[in-house]
Backbone as a ProteinNet text record, in pm:
[ID]
protein_1_A
[PRIMARY]
MKYPTPPWDEATIRRFFTEVPTQLEYSKLLGFKFIDLNSEDMWFDAQWEPDLRVCSPTGAVQGGMVTAMLDDTMSLAAVTVAGFDGVVPTLEMKTSFISPVWPGKLRCRGQVIKKGKQFFFTEGWLWDADGKLLTKSSATCFHKSHEEVKRIRKERGL
[TERTIARY]
1673.6	1718.7	1685.2	1783.3	1759.4	1700.3	1592	1525.1	1601.3	1654.2	1725	1627.7	1680.1	1599.9	1565.6	1438.7	1401.7	1462.9	1474	1430.8	1531.2	1475.7	1556.1	1593.4	1711.2	1748.7	1693.1	1705.9	1647.2	1705	1833.8	1896.2	1838.3	1813.7	1755.7	1613.5	1535	1397	1397.9	1485	1496.6	1531.9	1628.8	1666.5	1548.8	1474.3	1358.3	1261.2	1231.1	1133.2	1189	1319.4	1374.9	1417.1	1442.1	1492	1389.1	1286.6	1188	1059.1	1011	885.7	768.1	670.7	551.9	483	452.3	389.9	239.7	191.6	51.3	-35.1	-138.7	-221.5	-293.5	-342.9	-411.5	-314.7	-188	-88.1	-62.2	-57.4	-40.6	-160.6	-280.7	-403.4	-406.7	-361.2	-364.8	-239.2	-143.9	-25.2	76.7	103.9	198.9	341.6	412.5	555.8	618.9	724.8	799.4	867	859.4	930.8	1046.3	1014.9	1118.3	1065.8	1156.6	1117.8	1221.3	1181.1	1273.8	1228.5	1301.5	1259.2	1276.6	1373.9	1393.8	1277.8	1236.3	1123.3	990	994.6	879.5	778.7	826.2	735.6	775.3	677.1	693.4	617.6	682.6	619.1	602.2	487	457.8	390.1	405.9	328.8	223.1	106	-1.8	-47.1	-88.3	-137.2	-260.6	-373.2	-496.5	-547.1	-617.4	-673.3	-825.9	-887.8	-1033.8	-1095.2	-1016.7	-1070.6	-1117.9	-1069.1	-1103.6	-1185.2	-1250.8	-1328.5	-1477.8	-1544	-1689.9	-1750	-1882.8	-1946.3	-1917.5	-1878.4	-1846.5	-1710.1	-1628	-1493.1	-1386.9	-1429	-1333.9	-1299.4	-1182.7	-1141.7	-1239.1	-1288.1	-1385.2	-1323.2	-1403	-1353.5	-1284.6	-1331.9	-1266.9	-1126.7	-1108.8	-976.6	-882.3	-935.8	-856.2	-814.2	-908.2	-880.2	-775	-781.4	-682.3	-542	-527.7	-396	-341.4	-425.9	-384.3	-352.2	-438	-418.2	-285.5	-257.3	-134.2	-11.9	-16.1	99.1	121.6	13.8	29.3	82	33.3	81.3	228.2	268.3	409.2	497.4	447.4	523.3	540.9	433.5	440.2	529.7	516.5	598.5	745.3	770.2	907.9	968	890.5	937.2	963.8	884.2	901.6	1012.6	1080.2	1188.6	1142.8	1019.5	958.7	955.3	945.1	932.3	784.4	721.6	582.3	486.1	366	257.5	201.4	133.4	75.5	-66.9	-160.5	-297.9	-364.5	-451.4	-525.4	-644.5	-659	-771.8	-889.8	-858.5	-963.2	-899.7	-985	-933.1	-1041.7	-1000.5	-1092.2	-1031.4	-1112	-1065.9	-1154.2	-1090.1	-1161.8	-1132.8	-1238.7	-1226.2	-1243.3	-1136.3	-1135.8	-1176.3	-1124.1	-1153.9	-1159.9	-1227	-1228.4	-1086.1	-1065.5	-936.9	-956.5	-886.3	-898.2	-786.9	-807.8	-702.4	-576.2	-463	-334.5	-237.8	-123.7	-19.1	-59.3	-42.5	-73.4	46.1	63.2	168.1	102.6	153	94.1	204.9	181.8	273.6	197.8	257.4	209.7	310.9	261.9	352.4	304.1	398.8	368.4	374.9	264.5	255.7	300.3	263.5	303.9	317.2	424.1	448.9	452.9	369.8	374.5	441.5	423.5	483.7	424.3	292.4	225.5	139.3	100.3	9.1	83	38.2	90	-26.8	-5.7	-103.5	-43.9	-117.3	-63.4	-153.6	-94.9	-170.1	-121.8	-208.2	-173.2	-234.9	-166	-210.5	-192.4	-287.1	-281.2	-293.8	-195.2	-192.4	-197.1	-246.9	-240.6	-103.3	-82.3	48.5	89.6	-8.7	20.4	42.6	34.5	56.6	-67	-184.5	-310.2	-351.4	-375.8	-420.7	-561.8	-579.8	-708.9	-779	-700.7	-756.5	-658	-711.4	-624.6	-691	-608.9	-659.4	-581.2	-640.7	-571	-613.3	-522.6	-552	-478.3	-530.4	-464.6	-430.6	-305.6	-257.4	-201.3	-198.1	-149.6	-36	80.4	196.4	197.5	217.3	237.2	369.3	462	593.8	583.2	691.2	695.7	675.9	735.1	719.9	573.6	504.7	362.1	279.1	308.6	236.5	258.3	382.1	411.5	332.2	327	254.3	105.5	47	-95.5	-124	-38.6	-57.7	-49.5	44.4	59.6	-64.8	-116.6	-236.7	-355.5	-360.8	-474.1	-448.2	-333.9	-302.9	-271.6	-220.2	-187.4	-42.2
-1759.8	-1772.9	-1912.3	-1980	-2109	-2081.9	-2151.9	-2128.6	-2196.1	-2116.9	-2176	-2238	-2322.3	-2385.4	-2280.9	-2272.1	-2177.9	-2219.9	-2133.4	-1994	-1907.8	-1810.7	-1717.6	-1597.8	-1543.8	-1418.6	-1301.1	-1181.9	-1063.8	-1039.6	-1060.8	-1039.4	-1134.3	-1259.3	-1357	-1318.3	-1273.6	-1231	-1110.1	-1015.2	-895.2	-934.7	-1026.9	-1073.9	-1141.6	-1222.1	-1290.6	-1190.2	-1082.5	-985.6	-894.1	-880.6	-795	-872.8	-1003.9	-1082.9	-1176.7	-1213.5	-1309.6	-1234.9	-1248.3	-1179.5	-1235.2	-1150.7	-1192.1	-1306.1	-1412.3	-1528.7	-1535.7	-1466.9	-1478.2	-1386.2	-1443.6	-1367.7	-1249.7	-1267.9	-1155.4	-1041.9	-1074.7	-970.2	-892.3	-963	-895.9	-805.8	-858.1	-781.4	-652.7	-659.8	-542.4	-456.3	-496.7	-415.4	-416.2	-532.1	-542.8	-510.4	-437.2	-413.3	-404	-479	-474.6	-339	-282.6	-157.8	-185.4	-235.2	-253.4	-342.7	-387.4	-466.5	-447.8	-481.1	-480.9	-592.8	-704.4	-820.1	-795.9	-714.1	-684.3	-600.2	-498.6	-415.4	-473	-584	-666.4	-596	-522.8	-460.5	-492.6	-479.1	-505.1	-395.6	-328.2	-222.5	-267.2	-237.6	-271.3	-153.9	-149.5	-55.8	-138.8	-83.4	-145.5	-42.2	-88.9	3.5	-56	-56.8	-111.5	-21.7	-84.4	-7.7	-27	18.1	15.6	-124.5	-227.1	-364.4	-404.7	-338.7	-376.8	-268.1	-185.4	-74.8	-104.6	-41.9	-49.7	48.2	49.6	143.6	292	322.7	461.7	505.2	408.2	438.7	415.4	391.1	361.7	213.4	178.8	39	-33.7	-148.1	-226.4	-267.4	-262.8	-286.5	-419.4	-524.5	-654.8	-652.9	-575.5	-563	-484.4	-381.4	-303.6	-395.2	-472.9	-566.3	-668.7	-715.2	-811.7	-752	-624.6	-560.2	-553.5	-514.6	-508	-646.6	-743.4	-880.3	-935.6	-915.8	-967.3	-900.7	-769.7	-698.7	-737.2	-750.8	-794.3	-937.5	-1024.2	-1162.3	-1169.1	-1082.9	-1079.1	-1032.5	-940.7	-900.7	-1021.5	-1096.7	-1212	-1322.1	-1353.9	-1461.2	-1417.7	-1288.1	-1237.2	-1261.8	-1231.7	-1255.1	-1404.6	-1489.8	-1634.6	-1686.4	-1597.5	-1638	-1714.4	-1687.4	-1754.1	-1904.9	-1945.6	-2087.2	-2120.5	-2152.6	-2194.6	-2087.6	-2096.3	-2004.6	-1941	-1828.6	-1755.7	-1713.5	-1809.1	-1773.6	-1684.6	-1597.7	-1506	-1579.5	-1568.7	-1630.4	-1534.8	-1407.7	-1305.6	-1172.9	-1080.5	-952.2	-846.8	-728	-613.4	-501.7	-444.8	-335.8	-214.8	-100.1	27.4	113.1	151.8	233.9	380.3	457	595.8	688.6	664	742.4	648.7	690	604.6	580.8	464.1	429.6	435.3	528.1	546	470.3	430.4	361.2	447	380.6	450.2	395.3	461.8	414.6	434.9	327.8	326.6	267.8	305.8	246.8	179.6	61.9	-16.4	-69.9	-63.2	-123.7	-227.1	-344.2	-446.7	-460.2	-470.8	-479.3	-585.5	-666.8	-762.2	-685.1	-683.4	-612.2	-703.3	-830.5	-928.7	-1063.8	-1133.7	-1267.1	-1365.3	-1468.2	-1576.2	-1697.1	-1814.5	-1935.1	-1967.6	-1956.3	-1987.5	-1873.4	-1781.5	-1674.7	-1543.3	-1467.3	-1334.1	-1236.3	-1123.5	-1016	-905.7	-866.3	-772.2	-650.7	-543.8	-425	-381.3	-312.1	-263.4	-128.1	-51.1	83.4	100	168.3	195	345.1	402.3	546.1	570.9	688.3	726.9	785.1	827.2	877.5	1005.2	1077.3	1200.5	1175.5	1049.8	1015.7	1023.2	1034.9	1039.5	896.8	873.9	742.8	716.7	604.8	569.7	457.4	361.5	240.4	185	126.1	55.3	-75.9	-168.7	-302.1	-368.3	-470.9	-555.3	-699.5	-791.2	-932.2	-1022.8	-1143.5	-1250.4	-1357.3	-1402.6	-1503.7	-1622.9	-1736.2	-1860.5	-1914	-1934.3	-1982.5	-2133.8	-2183.3	-2326.4	-2338.5	-2415.9	-2432.9	-2511.3	-2506	-2584.8	-2732.8	-2780.1	-2922.1	-2955.5	-2867.8	-2889.4	-2885.8	-2790.8	-2780.2	-2906.8	-2956.2	-3080.4	-3197.7	-3206.9	-3315.9	-3310.1	-3190.4	-3174.1	-3209.3	-3161.3	-3191.6	-3342.7	-3408.1	-3553.3	-3626.5	-3585.9	-3646.4	-3632.7	-3521.6	-3495.5	-3544.3	-3607.1	-3660	-3553.6	-3441	-3331.7	-3330.1
-1283	-1145.9	-1095.9	-1040.5	-977.1	-839.4	-806.9	-680.4	-566.9	-473.4	-359.9	-260.6	-175.5	-71.2	34.7	76.2	182.3	314.6	410.3	403.2	326.7	253.1	175.3	261.2	234.5	300.4	219.8	274.5	210.3	70.8	53.1	-78.3	-182.8	-145.5	-236.9	-273.7	-176.1	-203	-296.4	-270.7	-354.2	-498.4	-515.3	-649.3	-717.9	-643.5	-700.4	-762.6	-691.8	-742.3	-850.4	-859.2	-962.9	-1087.4	-1073.5	-1186.2	-1248	-1174.3	-1223.7	-1257.1	-1381.3	-1415	-1334.2	-1307.9	-1234.8	-1308.1	-1236.5	-1297.2	-1271.3	-1169.8	-1132.5	-1219.2	-1278.3	-1371.8	-1305.9	-1182.9	-1118.6	-1089.6	-1060.1	-1037.8	-1166.1	-1278.8	-1408.7	-1436.6	-1413.2	-1438.2	-1356.8	-1232.4	-1144.5	-1154.8	-1237.8	-1263.1	-1151.6	-1090.8	-981.2	-1023.9	-937.9	-955.2	-816.3	-795.9	-670.1	-653.7	-531.7	-502.5	-406.6	-286.1	-185.3	-74.3	12.4	128	237.1	358.7	471.2	563.9	562	641.5	790.8	830.5	972.4	1027.7	952.2	994.1	948.9	876.3	838.6	748.2	645.9	550.2	407.4	318.9	175.4	101.8	7.5	-71.6	-216.4	-272.1	-411.2	-479.5	-609.7	-691.7	-763.5	-774.6	-851.7	-952.8	-1071.2	-1173.4	-1240.8	-1167.1	-1224.9	-1338.1	-1432.8	-1544	-1548.2	-1655.5	-1664.9	-1661.7	-1688.3	-1685.8	-1546.5	-1442.5	-1305.3	-1234.9	-1312.6	-1255.3	-1252.8	-1158.2	-1148.2	-1249.9	-1263.6	-1357.1	-1325	-1201	-1165.9	-1218	-1259.1	-1305.7	-1199.7	-1075.1	-967.5	-970.7	-918.6	-910.7	-817.2	-860.3	-784.1	-650.3	-543.8	-408.4	-387.2	-452.5	-440.7	-499.6	-604.3	-666.4	-575.3	-511.6	-415.8	-300.8	-251.8	-142.9	-184.2	-308.9	-358.1	-356.3	-394.1	-391.7	-249.1	-155.4	-15.2	39.8	10.7	58.4	8.5	-118.5	-175.6	-112.7	-94.6	-38.8	107.1	184.7	324.3	330.6	243.1	240.2	199.9	107.1	67.1	182.2	264	383.7	476	498	587.6	532.2	405	347.9	339	325.9	330.1	467.7	572.7	709.4	731.7	666.8	677.7	585.2	515.9	427.8	305	261.5	146.5	165.6	291.8	323.8	334.1	222.1	221.3	177.9	231.8	196.1	322.9	304.6	417.5	379.2	377.7	340.3	444.9	396.5	482.4	543.4	675.1	745.2	758.1	784.6	791.9	755.6	705.1	658.7	669.3	709	713.5	629.8	540	454.8	477.3	499.1	513.5	392.1	321.7	201.2	241.4	231	275.1	161.3	43.1	-77.1	-196	-303.2	-422.5	-473.9	-528.1	-588.2	-739.4	-803.7	-947.5	-1018.4	-1142.4	-1217	-1224	-1231.7	-1239.3	-1137.4	-1123.3	-1032.1	-886.7	-809.6	-667.6	-594.2	-470.1	-387.3	-268.6	-233.6	-125.4	-36.2	94.2	190.7	271.1	284.6	374.8	487	609.4	723.9	821.2	867.6	973.5	1104.3	1177	1304.1	1418.7	1407.1	1508.6	1440.8	1475.1	1421.8	1536.7	1527.5	1624	1560.8	1620.9	1563.9	1427.2	1416.2	1289.4	1237.9	1324.2	1284.6	1265.7	1165.6	1139.1	1145.3	1209.1	1208.4	1123.2	1018.3	920.5	904.1	853.9	815.4	678	606	473.5	446.5	363	325.5	175.7	112.4	-31.5	-53.7	-124.4	-151.8	-301.4	-340.2	-481.4	-511.9	-635.8	-678.6	-605.2	-549.2	-474.9	-326	-283.6	-143.8	-56.3	-117.1	-41.6	-3.8	126.1	172	121.4	52.5	-6	68.3	113.7	174.1	275.5	381	475.2	511.9	560.3	585.4	697.8	755.3	852.3	825.6	860.4	833.2	930.3	941.9	1015.1	913	913.8	819.6	896.3	829.4	888.8	802.9	861.7	786.5	775.7	653.5	628.3	553.6	609	548.7	417.9	338.3	214.6	244.4	351.9	387.1	414.9	485.7	515.2	387.3	299.3	171.7	89.3	83.1	9.8	67.1	201.3	266.6	231.6	237.5	207.1	61.6	-29.1	-171.2	-196.4	-130.7	-148.1	-97.5	19.6	75.8	-17.9	-91.8	-181.8	-323.2	-345.3	-477.5	-580.1	-535.3	-629.7	-666.7
[MASK]
++++++++++++++++++++++++++++++++++++++++++++++++++++++++++++++++++++++++++++++++++++++++++++++++++++++++++++++++++++++++++++++++++++++++++++++++++++++++++++++

């Protein structure tokens, strides 16, 4: 797929996730798979399938790994709303662990609750294969356009 100039429309984002293999190593490790998105309603759904490599001694998925799945899905919701124009790093995040997260197929939704000029307020939920809510999260993200990212990289000699 040739990468179009941002901002991308929903069809382009959908094609990106269905036609381009995941490139990020942590996403591969945690078993990321795109499910669906809706840019108008500002949500992004993903499947995660963590295995024993990311578990604590109890056999449950380690909390930082659970948080990473939620963080990534919420960020994908925000960057989808931004039309994949740049990056949306998380500034702060709160995760509530309701039940242990066991290895296997999980479903996660990230949703933009409020979008400002540069800030996004997001929420995320992680369910097991039976639909039981395991974890929820909220975060504040800051949008930086591709042009801003290019400028910063140039200033730092990257």
